[in-house]
Structures are given as structure tokens and as C-alpha cells.
């Protein structure tokens, strides 16, 4: 069991409103997130002495070059390359750095730009395995990899497209309360089922819309957050794991399954205690895997769990309450921050859209870096409203 | 048979290409012949490509193959192949495709 995250908190959730396309650099989107962090907290930027960055389109720049772009002189920097898990892997490192005194206030930011040809560029430069073992097969990108996972999952566990549809539709309902969500039109089950086929069994509304945008939050001591008068959340527990179950022929479980027991034990909580859940939803099946691997239901039974619960903000299992990436859009690596930022808002009573009543405990999980057949990184954290 | 990287020290088979053995971290990886037999573990018909050069060839039937030698390979499939089918993999210019294993 890892040491508790005492006297360290997350605060100041910010979102730079998403745009479908942008010809600006990633530097712009990341810089806007920093600007919003300073503005919403009233902090002078010289007090932010740590910087953690997650971005796919920042290359050839890095977090070190960004310090010059942003006129910062931090004593702690970190760059996350875990994509959909980066919001949580960033907080794990930043929280420890603050606890140990290596930095006082760390800005964790993530953002990407999305020029018209942006997505093809990300694919071409994603990884050597993707270039060698996936893209030559029709260049379907992640749609191919996730279609294969979804197909095997449906065949083995009996999930139906309607089950994935219910998740997507609930998230659209949630998105419609969230001002910056890109997709605001109601989604019906008929529209979901009849959508254009992308890579069987993946259809249009199983896919996220790539966009530009950024997300961010601050990590600091509880004392500091109090002094500044900021609403904050505690980290009750946090796990990450990479390249788990490497010999599985198809990815029907994530590395979360390896560490879920420790996640709950460290927090002294069970899945029933959680008031609001955010999973990484680049495709609905991945949310299903996370719900199972984290113990909200048994392996292969997420379809039943989804049928039995109401995943909307006012439902009995509020999930992806800002619409998730499926409805808010996927601003590159910022998709891995969406869940953290939204959970800080929900637990501090500052939701931009629908607020879950009396939310005290939230769980966030992330999943990222699909190389050619499997997503390699996963992480989860349990957060609690600060007193 | 197809050629894949096999570790001279522990016989671990690799795909995609590796620089050191993923099992024992030996640098002695040799391109060697391994069985081309495997089983299809998932399939998809790809209708949308990120690259224009594929436009005229869509949809494409693709599948994930669990090779008996112990690696997973994404491959083009004959159109009638399904999950659990036993297949033979062949490689042309670095690109893999799978056909049904004949019964004998
Ligand atoms: Zn070896």
C-alpha cells in the first residue's frame, strides 16, 4: 500500500473551451489553460513553481521549452506521455512533489491543437508499432483497434450495441447541460443504431470528435489552498499500471484489474460509496472495461450494469457528467484530463453544467496509448470533497 | 512458416519488431522461421480510412490473429473468416494476410 496523500489537494479546475479545428499551436492552448489558472485563483504566476504538461501536438517543443514560452522559472517540471491516463499520472507525481517540498504549487495542464490534417499527423507520429503493425492495414487508426476489442467483447460477453448506445445517450443528455460540450443535439437510440458505420461494430456515435482545447488544475498543500480561499479536493487513493496482461490475445481487461483492490483498500472505501464516476470513454467499450475492472460490476456484466442504472446527472449512477469525450469532444491528450477536472468541479459544487447533488466522493479512471492492439496505460483515483 | 524475431537465449518470439528481447532483455534477436498457424480472435470490416489512398479499397476485412508462436498480429482477412477460425498467415513485403487453414 502506498503512503497517503496527506496535506496535498487538487484545486482550480479550468477548461479552455474546445474548438472543432484550430490552426494555432498546442502552445496556445496550453498557455490559455495557464492563464485561466492564474486568473481564477488570483495567483501571481511567479508562485507557480511546478509545471506538468501532457500534449500530443506539442512536438518538437517540450515542457522545458514551454517554460521559456510562458516566462516561467519553475523548480519542478514533468511531461506526461500517457494520453488518456495522463490526468491521473500527472496528479500522482505532482502530489508527491508537493508533499515532499520539491514544489509549492504545480500547474497540471493538458491540451492539443487540431488543424484540419491534425489527426492524420498524430497517427503518423504516434508510435513505431502503430506505423509498422496497424496503419498499413487500411489506416483506420484507433477505430480499427477499438472495433476489434468491441467485437471480441460483444461475442464473448453478449453485450449488444444498444448497451453501448445507452451509455452514449446518457452522456449526450449530460453534455446538453455543459456549455462547452461540442455536441448538444439530443441523441436517440434510433439515431445511435442507424449511424454511419465506421469499422464494424463501431459506428459514428461510438467515436469521439477530435478537437482543440485544454484542461488544467493546480496541486498544492491544503494549507495553501485554504489561505487562497480555494475550494479543493483530497486524493484518497491513486493507482497506475502500464502494459498489463501483455499476453492476452485481445484486450478484454485493463491493468486497472491488477490494482483495483489496492485502490479501494487505500481509500478504505467500496464502489458503493462513490457519488460520481468519470471513465475514459474514447469508445464505449473502454468505459465498460473500466467499470468492470474497478469492481463496479463483474467482468462481462457491464452491459447488465448499464441496463440496470441511470447514468445521467440526476440518475443513480452519475457518470461522465460533462458529457465525456463522446459528447464534449476529444481535445487530444486533454481527454485524459476531462475526468479529473470535471470531478474537482462536481465535488466542490462548481459544475459548469448539471451538478450531482451532495457529491462527496468521486472516482476517475483513465486509459491511453493504444499502440496497435492494446491500450498500454491506465490509472484511477478516488477524490473527496475538501472540508 | 513465416519469419519473425526469435530470441537466441530464451526462444521468445516477437512482433512487431523489437530491439531487445521483451522476455529476457537479451540483444540476440534473430529472424527465424516460426509456424504460420494461428487463430482469429477478432474481426472488423473497416469502412472509413484516415488516408485517401485506401478510399477505393474499402471496406476491408481485418482481423487480429493469435499466432501459435505466441504473438498477436493484425492482418488482412479473406472475407469469410470469423472469430475462432484456424488460419494460416502469409507475409508479403511486411504485410500480413490470413487464409483459412485447410482441413487435413
Ligand atoms: Zn529472450
PDB file of N, CA, C and O in Angstrom, chain A residues 120 123-124 129 132-134 136-140 144 147-148 151-152 196-200 248-250 372-374, chain B residues 15-18 41-51 54 60 62-64 72 74-76 83 94-96:
ATOM      1  N   UNK A 120      -4.453  12.892 -38.812  1.00  0.00           N
ATOM      2  CA  UNK A 120      -3.570  12.031 -39.606  1.00  0.00           C
ATOM      3  C   UNK A 120      -2.133  12.186 -39.133  1.00  0.00           C
ATOM      4  O   UNK A 120      -1.384  11.214 -39.051  1.00  0.00           O
ATOM      5  N   UNK A 123      -1.557  10.268 -35.959  1.00  0.00           N
ATOM      6  CA  UNK A 123      -1.451   8.830 -36.256  1.00  0.00           C
ATOM      7  C   UNK A 123      -0.074   8.488 -36.804  1.00  0.00           C
ATOM      8  O   UNK A 123       0.548   7.506 -36.394  1.00  0.00           O
ATOM      9  N   UNK A 124       0.409   9.306 -37.753  1.00  0.00           N
ATOM     10  CA  UNK A 124       1.697   9.007 -38.398  1.00  0.00           C
ATOM     11  C   UNK A 124       2.851   9.058 -37.413  1.00  0.00           C
ATOM     12  O   UNK A 124       3.875   8.404 -37.631  1.00  0.00           O
ATOM     13  N   UNK A 129       5.203   0.998 -33.369  1.00  0.00           N
ATOM     14  CA  UNK A 129       4.335  -0.166 -33.550  1.00  0.00           C
ATOM     15  C   UNK A 129       3.111   0.186 -34.383  1.00  0.00           C
ATOM     16  O   UNK A 129       2.692  -0.579 -35.252  1.00  0.00           O
ATOM     17  N   UNK A 132       4.136   0.420 -37.971  1.00  0.00           N
ATOM     18  CA  UNK A 132       4.541  -0.832 -38.612  1.00  0.00           C
ATOM     19  C   UNK A 132       3.418  -1.872 -38.634  1.00  0.00           C
ATOM     20  O   UNK A 132       3.270  -2.608 -39.604  1.00  0.00           O
ATOM     21  N   UNK A 133       2.630  -1.932 -37.560  1.00  0.00           N
ATOM     22  CA  UNK A 133       1.742  -3.088 -37.385  1.00  0.00           C
ATOM     23  C   UNK A 133       0.255  -2.746 -37.445  1.00  0.00           C
ATOM     24  O   UNK A 133      -0.577  -3.639 -37.380  1.00  0.00           O
ATOM     25  N   UNK A 134      -0.101  -1.464 -37.563  1.00  0.00           N
ATOM     26  CA  UNK A 134      -1.530  -1.130 -37.605  1.00  0.00           C
ATOM     27  C   UNK A 134      -1.882  -0.261 -38.817  1.00  0.00           C
ATOM     28  O   UNK A 134      -2.781  -0.593 -39.584  1.00  0.00           O
ATOM     29  N   UNK A 136      -0.556   0.203 -41.788  1.00  0.00           N
ATOM     30  CA  UNK A 136      -0.553  -0.376 -43.141  1.00  0.00           C
ATOM     31  C   UNK A 136      -1.817  -1.170 -43.468  1.00  0.00           C
ATOM     32  O   UNK A 136      -2.009  -1.562 -44.610  1.00  0.00           O
ATOM     33  N   UNK A 137      -2.659  -1.421 -42.490  1.00  0.00           N
ATOM     34  CA  UNK A 137      -3.872  -2.215 -42.703  1.00  0.00           C
ATOM     35  C   UNK A 137      -5.088  -1.299 -42.849  1.00  0.00           C
ATOM     36  O   UNK A 137      -6.007  -1.317 -42.041  1.00  0.00           O
ATOM     37  N   UNK A 138      -5.036  -0.430 -43.827  1.00  0.00           N
ATOM     38  CA  UNK A 138      -6.182   0.410 -44.136  1.00  0.00           C
ATOM     39  C   UNK A 138      -6.219   1.725 -43.395  1.00  0.00           C
ATOM     40  O   UNK A 138      -7.144   2.513 -43.585  1.00  0.00           O
ATOM     41  N   UNK A 139      -5.244   1.981 -42.536  1.00  0.00           N
ATOM     42  CA  UNK A 139      -5.131   3.261 -41.832  1.00  0.00           C
ATOM     43  C   UNK A 139      -6.428   3.661 -41.139  1.00  0.00           C
ATOM     44  O   UNK A 139      -6.885   4.801 -41.223  1.00  0.00           O
ATOM     45  N   UNK A 140      -7.038   2.702 -40.472  1.00  0.00           N
ATOM     46  CA  UNK A 140      -8.251   3.014 -39.715  1.00  0.00           C
ATOM     47  C   UNK A 140      -7.953   3.747 -38.417  1.00  0.00           C
ATOM     48  O   UNK A 140      -8.837   4.315 -37.796  1.00  0.00           O
ATOM     49  N   UNK A 144      -9.912   1.037 -35.817  1.00  0.00           N
ATOM     50  CA  UNK A 144      -9.669  -0.380 -36.082  1.00  0.00           C
ATOM     51  C   UNK A 144      -9.395  -1.123 -34.782  1.00  0.00           C
ATOM     52  O   UNK A 144     -10.012  -2.152 -34.489  1.00  0.00           O
ATOM     53  N   UNK A 147     -12.486  -1.289 -32.651  1.00  0.00           N
ATOM     54  CA  UNK A 147     -13.512  -2.138 -33.260  1.00  0.00           C
ATOM     55  C   UNK A 147     -13.210  -3.600 -32.955  1.00  0.00           C
ATOM     56  O   UNK A 147     -14.109  -4.385 -32.637  1.00  0.00           O
ATOM     57  N   UNK A 148     -11.939  -3.968 -33.025  1.00  0.00           N
ATOM     58  CA  UNK A 148     -11.545  -5.358 -32.746  1.00  0.00           C
ATOM     59  C   UNK A 148     -11.816  -5.718 -31.287  1.00  0.00           C
ATOM     60  O   UNK A 148     -12.304  -6.807 -30.979  1.00  0.00           O
ATOM     61  N   UNK A 151     -15.695  -5.895 -30.861  1.00  0.00           N
ATOM     62  CA  UNK A 151     -16.260  -7.096 -31.487  1.00  0.00           C
ATOM     63  C   UNK A 151     -16.027  -8.333 -30.613  1.00  0.00           C
ATOM     64  O   UNK A 151     -16.952  -9.115 -30.353  1.00  0.00           O
ATOM     65  N   UNK A 152     -14.786  -8.489 -30.134  1.00  0.00           N
ATOM     66  CA  UNK A 152     -14.479  -9.652 -29.298  1.00  0.00           C
ATOM     67  C   UNK A 152     -15.264  -9.588 -27.993  1.00  0.00           C
ATOM     68  O   UNK A 152     -15.792 -10.601 -27.513  1.00  0.00           O
ATOM     69  N   UNK A 196     -23.835   6.054 -39.256  1.00  0.00           N
ATOM     70  CA  UNK A 196     -22.903   5.583 -40.273  1.00  0.00           C
ATOM     71  C   UNK A 196     -21.915   4.582 -39.679  1.00  0.00           C
ATOM     72  O   UNK A 196     -21.398   4.785 -38.579  1.00  0.00           O
ATOM     73  N   UNK A 197     -21.647   3.517 -40.431  1.00  0.00           N
ATOM     74  CA  UNK A 197     -20.684   2.524 -39.951  1.00  0.00           C
ATOM     75  C   UNK A 197     -19.258   3.033 -40.189  1.00  0.00           C
ATOM     76  O   UNK A 197     -18.962   3.623 -41.225  1.00  0.00           O
ATOM     77  N   UNK A 198     -18.410   2.839 -39.181  1.00  0.00           N
ATOM     78  CA  UNK A 198     -17.013   3.282 -39.288  1.00  0.00           C
ATOM     79  C   UNK A 198     -16.106   2.066 -39.446  1.00  0.00           C
ATOM     80  O   UNK A 198     -15.345   1.945 -40.395  1.00  0.00           O
ATOM     81  N   UNK A 199     -16.165   1.167 -38.479  1.00  0.00           N
ATOM     82  CA  UNK A 199     -15.424  -0.094 -38.537  1.00  0.00           C
ATOM     83  C   UNK A 199     -16.212  -1.047 -37.653  1.00  0.00           C
ATOM     84  O   UNK A 199     -16.167  -0.948 -36.439  1.00  0.00           O
ATOM     85  N   UNK A 200     -16.976  -1.910 -38.296  1.00  0.00           N
ATOM     86  CA  UNK A 200     -17.914  -2.788 -37.600  1.00  0.00           C
ATOM     87  C   UNK A 200     -17.283  -3.420 -36.347  1.00  0.00           C
ATOM     88  O   UNK A 200     -16.188  -3.957 -36.454  1.00  0.00           O
ATOM     89  N   UNK A 248      -2.477 -11.315 -23.241  1.00  0.00           N
ATOM     90  CA  UNK A 248      -3.878 -11.515 -23.607  1.00  0.00           C
ATOM     91  C   UNK A 248      -4.024 -11.371 -25.128  1.00  0.00           C
ATOM     92  O   UNK A 248      -3.515 -10.413 -25.703  1.00  0.00           O
ATOM     93  N   UNK A 249      -4.710 -12.313 -25.775  1.00  0.00           N
ATOM     94  CA  UNK A 249      -4.849 -12.207 -27.232  1.00  0.00           C
ATOM     95  C   UNK A 249      -5.661 -10.981 -27.661  1.00  0.00           C
ATOM     96  O   UNK A 249      -5.364 -10.382 -28.686  1.00  0.00           O
ATOM     97  N   UNK A 250      -6.693 -10.637 -26.899  1.00  0.00           N
ATOM     98  CA  UNK A 250      -7.469  -9.422 -27.153  1.00  0.00           C
ATOM     99  C   UNK A 250      -7.633  -8.726 -25.813  1.00  0.00           C
ATOM    100  O   UNK A 250      -7.761  -9.377 -24.778  1.00  0.00           O
ATOM    101  N   UNK A 372      -0.879  -0.811 -30.953  1.00  0.00           N
ATOM    102  CA  UNK A 372      -1.508  -1.374 -32.148  1.00  0.00           C
ATOM    103  C   UNK A 372      -2.638  -2.328 -31.790  1.00  0.00           C
ATOM    104  O   UNK A 372      -3.654  -2.338 -32.435  1.00  0.00           O
ATOM    105  N   UNK A 373      -2.494  -3.056 -30.696  1.00  0.00           N
ATOM    106  CA  UNK A 373      -3.600  -3.941 -30.328  1.00  0.00           C
ATOM    107  C   UNK A 373      -4.183  -3.624 -28.950  1.00  0.00           C
ATOM    108  O   UNK A 373      -5.343  -3.922 -28.697  1.00  0.00           O
ATOM    109  N   UNK A 374      -3.389  -3.006 -28.067  1.00  0.00           N
ATOM    110  CA  UNK A 374      -3.857  -2.789 -26.700  1.00  0.00           C
ATOM    111  C   UNK A 374      -3.563  -1.371 -26.235  1.00  0.00           C
ATOM    112  O   UNK A 374      -2.550  -0.795 -26.622  1.00  0.00           O
TER     113      UNK A 374
ATOM    114  N   UNK B  15       6.726  -9.695 -32.155  1.00  0.00           N
ATOM    115  CA  UNK B  15       6.047  -8.908 -33.174  1.00  0.00           C
ATOM    116  C   UNK B  15       5.278  -7.815 -32.458  1.00  0.00           C
ATOM    117  O   UNK B  15       4.651  -8.109 -31.436  1.00  0.00           O
ATOM    118  N   UNK B  16       5.304  -6.565 -32.933  1.00  0.00           N
ATOM    119  CA  UNK B  16       6.129  -6.018 -34.014  1.00  0.00           C
ATOM    120  C   UNK B  16       7.618  -6.051 -33.655  1.00  0.00           C
ATOM    121  O   UNK B  16       7.988  -6.539 -32.600  1.00  0.00           O
ATOM    122  N   UNK B  17       8.424  -5.508 -34.551  1.00  0.00           N
ATOM    123  CA  UNK B  17       9.873  -5.583 -34.418  1.00  0.00           C
ATOM    124  C   UNK B  17      10.338  -4.999 -33.085  1.00  0.00           C
ATOM    125  O   UNK B  17       9.885  -3.951 -32.649  1.00  0.00           O
ATOM    126  N   UNK B  18      11.282  -5.717 -32.442  1.00  0.00           N
ATOM    127  CA  UNK B  18      11.837  -5.261 -31.175  1.00  0.00           C
ATOM    128  C   UNK B  18      13.351  -5.130 -31.285  1.00  0.00           C
ATOM    129  O   UNK B  18      13.957  -5.675 -32.214  1.00  0.00           O
ATOM    130  N   UNK B  41      -8.893 -13.971 -33.355  1.00  0.00           N
ATOM    131  CA  UNK B  41      -9.504 -13.621 -32.066  1.00  0.00           C
ATOM    132  C   UNK B  41     -10.478 -12.454 -32.180  1.00  0.00           C
ATOM    133  O   UNK B  41     -11.286 -12.236 -31.288  1.00  0.00           O
ATOM    134  N   UNK B  42     -10.400 -11.691 -33.267  1.00  0.00           N
ATOM    135  CA  UNK B  42     -11.425 -10.672 -33.508  1.00  0.00           C
ATOM    136  C   UNK B  42     -11.376 -10.243 -34.961  1.00  0.00           C
ATOM    137  O   UNK B  42     -10.354 -10.416 -35.637  1.00  0.00           O
ATOM    138  N   UNK B  43     -12.503  -9.688 -35.428  1.00  0.00           N
ATOM    139  CA  UNK B  43     -12.597  -9.250 -36.831  1.00  0.00           C
ATOM    140  C   UNK B  43     -13.297  -7.901 -36.901  1.00  0.00           C
ATOM    141  O   UNK B  43     -14.063  -7.531 -36.002  1.00  0.00           O
ATOM    142  N   UNK B  44     -13.034  -7.163 -37.966  1.00  0.00           N
ATOM    143  CA  UNK B  44     -13.793  -5.941 -38.238  1.00  0.00           C
ATOM    144  C   UNK B  44     -13.803  -5.690 -39.732  1.00  0.00           C
ATOM    145  O   UNK B  44     -12.887  -6.116 -40.452  1.00  0.00           O
ATOM    146  N   UNK B  45     -14.864  -5.022 -40.206  1.00  0.00           N
ATOM    147  CA  UNK B  45     -14.893  -4.527 -41.579  1.00  0.00           C
ATOM    148  C   UNK B  45     -14.678  -3.026 -41.506  1.00  0.00           C
ATOM    149  O   UNK B  45     -15.522  -2.290 -41.003  1.00  0.00           O
ATOM    150  N   UNK B  46     -13.534  -2.584 -41.995  1.00  0.00           N
ATOM    151  CA  UNK B  46     -13.180  -1.167 -41.928  1.00  0.00           C
ATOM    152  C   UNK B  46     -13.813  -0.418 -43.098  1.00  0.00           C
ATOM    153  O   UNK B  46     -13.569  -0.750 -44.255  1.00  0.00           O
ATOM    154  N   UNK B  47     -14.634   0.580 -42.763  1.00  0.00           N
ATOM    155  CA  UNK B  47     -15.333   1.348 -43.802  1.00  0.00           C
ATOM    156  C   UNK B  47     -14.761   2.736 -44.002  1.00  0.00           C
ATOM    157  O   UNK B  47     -15.058   3.386 -44.995  1.00  0.00           O
ATOM    158  N   UNK B  48     -14.012   3.249 -43.020  1.00  0.00           N
ATOM    159  CA  UNK B  48     -13.504   4.615 -43.103  1.00  0.00           C
ATOM    160  C   UNK B  48     -11.999   4.587 -42.830  1.00  0.00           C
ATOM    161  O   UNK B  48     -11.561   4.059 -41.814  1.00  0.00           O
ATOM    162  N   UNK B  49     -11.236   5.189 -43.733  1.00  0.00           N
ATOM    163  CA  UNK B  49      -9.792   5.256 -43.554  1.00  0.00           C
ATOM    164  C   UNK B  49      -9.370   6.706 -43.330  1.00  0.00           C
ATOM    165  O   UNK B  49     -10.003   7.632 -43.827  1.00  0.00           O
ATOM    166  N   UNK B  50      -8.280   6.869 -42.559  1.00  0.00           N
ATOM    167  CA  UNK B  50      -7.740   8.214 -42.355  1.00  0.00           C
ATOM    168  C   UNK B  50      -6.924   8.668 -43.562  1.00  0.00           C
ATOM    169  O   UNK B  50      -6.541   9.822 -43.644  1.00  0.00           O
ATOM    170  N   UNK B  51      -6.637   7.749 -44.493  1.00  0.00           N
ATOM    171  CA  UNK B  51      -5.777   8.080 -45.632  1.00  0.00           C
ATOM    172  C   UNK B  51      -6.525   7.891 -46.951  1.00  0.00           C
ATOM    173  O   UNK B  51      -7.139   6.843 -47.178  1.00  0.00           O
ATOM    174  N   UNK B  54      -6.690   4.671 -49.489  1.00  0.00           N
ATOM    175  CA  UNK B  54      -7.459   3.455 -49.227  1.00  0.00           C
ATOM    176  C   UNK B  54      -8.901   3.553 -49.722  1.00  0.00           C
ATOM    177  O   UNK B  54      -9.625   2.559 -49.722  1.00  0.00           O
ATOM    178  N   UNK B  60     -12.583  -3.002 -45.895  1.00  0.00           N
ATOM    179  CA  UNK B  60     -11.529  -4.004 -45.762  1.00  0.00           C
ATOM    180  C   UNK B  60     -11.858  -4.913 -44.586  1.00  0.00           C
ATOM    181  O   UNK B  60     -12.245  -4.431 -43.528  1.00  0.00           O
ATOM    182  N   UNK B  62     -10.494  -6.980 -41.690  1.00  0.00           N
ATOM    183  CA  UNK B  62      -9.267  -7.088 -40.903  1.00  0.00           C
ATOM    184  C   UNK B  62      -9.519  -7.985 -39.704  1.00  0.00           C
ATOM    185  O   UNK B  62     -10.649  -8.113 -39.243  1.00  0.00           O
ATOM    186  N   UNK B  63      -8.464  -8.572 -39.196  1.00  0.00           N
ATOM    187  CA  UNK B  63      -8.625  -9.399 -38.010  1.00  0.00           C
ATOM    188  C   UNK B  63      -7.375  -9.438 -37.172  1.00  0.00           C
ATOM    189  O   UNK B  63      -6.273  -9.170 -37.658  1.00  0.00           O
ATOM    190  N   UNK B  64      -7.591  -9.750 -35.909  1.00  0.00           N
ATOM    191  CA  UNK B  64      -6.471  -9.949 -35.004  1.00  0.00           C
ATOM    192  C   UNK B  64      -6.205 -11.454 -34.951  1.00  0.00           C
ATOM    193  O   UNK B  64      -7.134 -12.238 -34.737  1.00  0.00           O
ATOM    194  N   UNK B  72       0.488 -11.549 -31.264  1.00  0.00           N
ATOM    195  CA  UNK B  72      -0.752 -11.083 -31.899  1.00  0.00           C
ATOM    196  C   UNK B  72      -0.397 -10.245 -33.120  1.00  0.00           C
ATOM    197  O   UNK B  72       0.436  -9.343 -33.026  1.00  0.00           O
ATOM    198  N   UNK B  74      -2.105  -8.075 -36.451  1.00  0.00           N
ATOM    199  CA  UNK B  74      -3.229  -7.554 -37.225  1.00  0.00           C
ATOM    200  C   UNK B  74      -2.991  -7.930 -38.677  1.00  0.00           C
ATOM    201  O   UNK B  74      -1.883  -7.755 -39.189  1.00  0.00           O
ATOM    202  N   UNK B  75      -4.027  -8.459 -39.345  1.00  0.00           N
ATOM    203  CA  UNK B  75      -3.840  -8.948 -40.711  1.00  0.00           C
ATOM    204  C   UNK B  75      -5.075  -8.684 -41.557  1.00  0.00           C
ATOM    205  O   UNK B  75      -6.181  -8.528 -41.035  1.00  0.00           O
ATOM    206  N   UNK B  76      -4.858  -8.628 -42.862  1.00  0.00           N
ATOM    207  CA  UNK B  76      -5.980  -8.652 -43.795  1.00  0.00           C
ATOM    208  C   UNK B  76      -6.558 -10.063 -43.795  1.00  0.00           C
ATOM    209  O   UNK B  76      -5.816 -11.042 -43.738  1.00  0.00           O
ATOM    210  N   UNK B  83     -14.263 -15.033 -36.092  1.00  0.00           N
ATOM    211  CA  UNK B  83     -13.615 -15.315 -34.810  1.00  0.00           C
ATOM    212  C   UNK B  83     -13.557 -16.822 -34.579  1.00  0.00           C
ATOM    213  O   UNK B  83     -14.516 -17.534 -34.881  1.00  0.00           O
ATOM    214  N   UNK B  94       6.210  -7.297 -45.765  1.00  0.00           N
ATOM    215  CA  UNK B  94       5.939  -6.786 -44.421  1.00  0.00           C
ATOM    216  C   UNK B  94       4.468  -6.729 -44.065  1.00  0.00           C
ATOM    217  O   UNK B  94       4.109  -6.365 -42.950  1.00  0.00           O
ATOM    218  N   UNK B  95       3.587  -7.093 -45.014  1.00  0.00           N
ATOM    219  CA  UNK B  95       2.140  -7.023 -44.767  1.00  0.00           C
ATOM    220  C   UNK B  95       1.587  -8.443 -44.633  1.00  0.00           C
ATOM    221  O   UNK B  95       1.832  -9.301 -45.482  1.00  0.00           O
ATOM    222  N   UNK B  96       0.809  -8.661 -43.568  1.00  0.00           N
ATOM    223  CA  UNK B  96       0.290  -9.995 -43.288  1.00  0.00           C
ATOM    224  C   UNK B  96      -1.141 -10.150 -43.774  1.00  0.00           C
ATOM    225  O   UNK B  96      -1.959  -9.231 -43.666  1.00  0.00           O
TER     226      UNK B  96
END
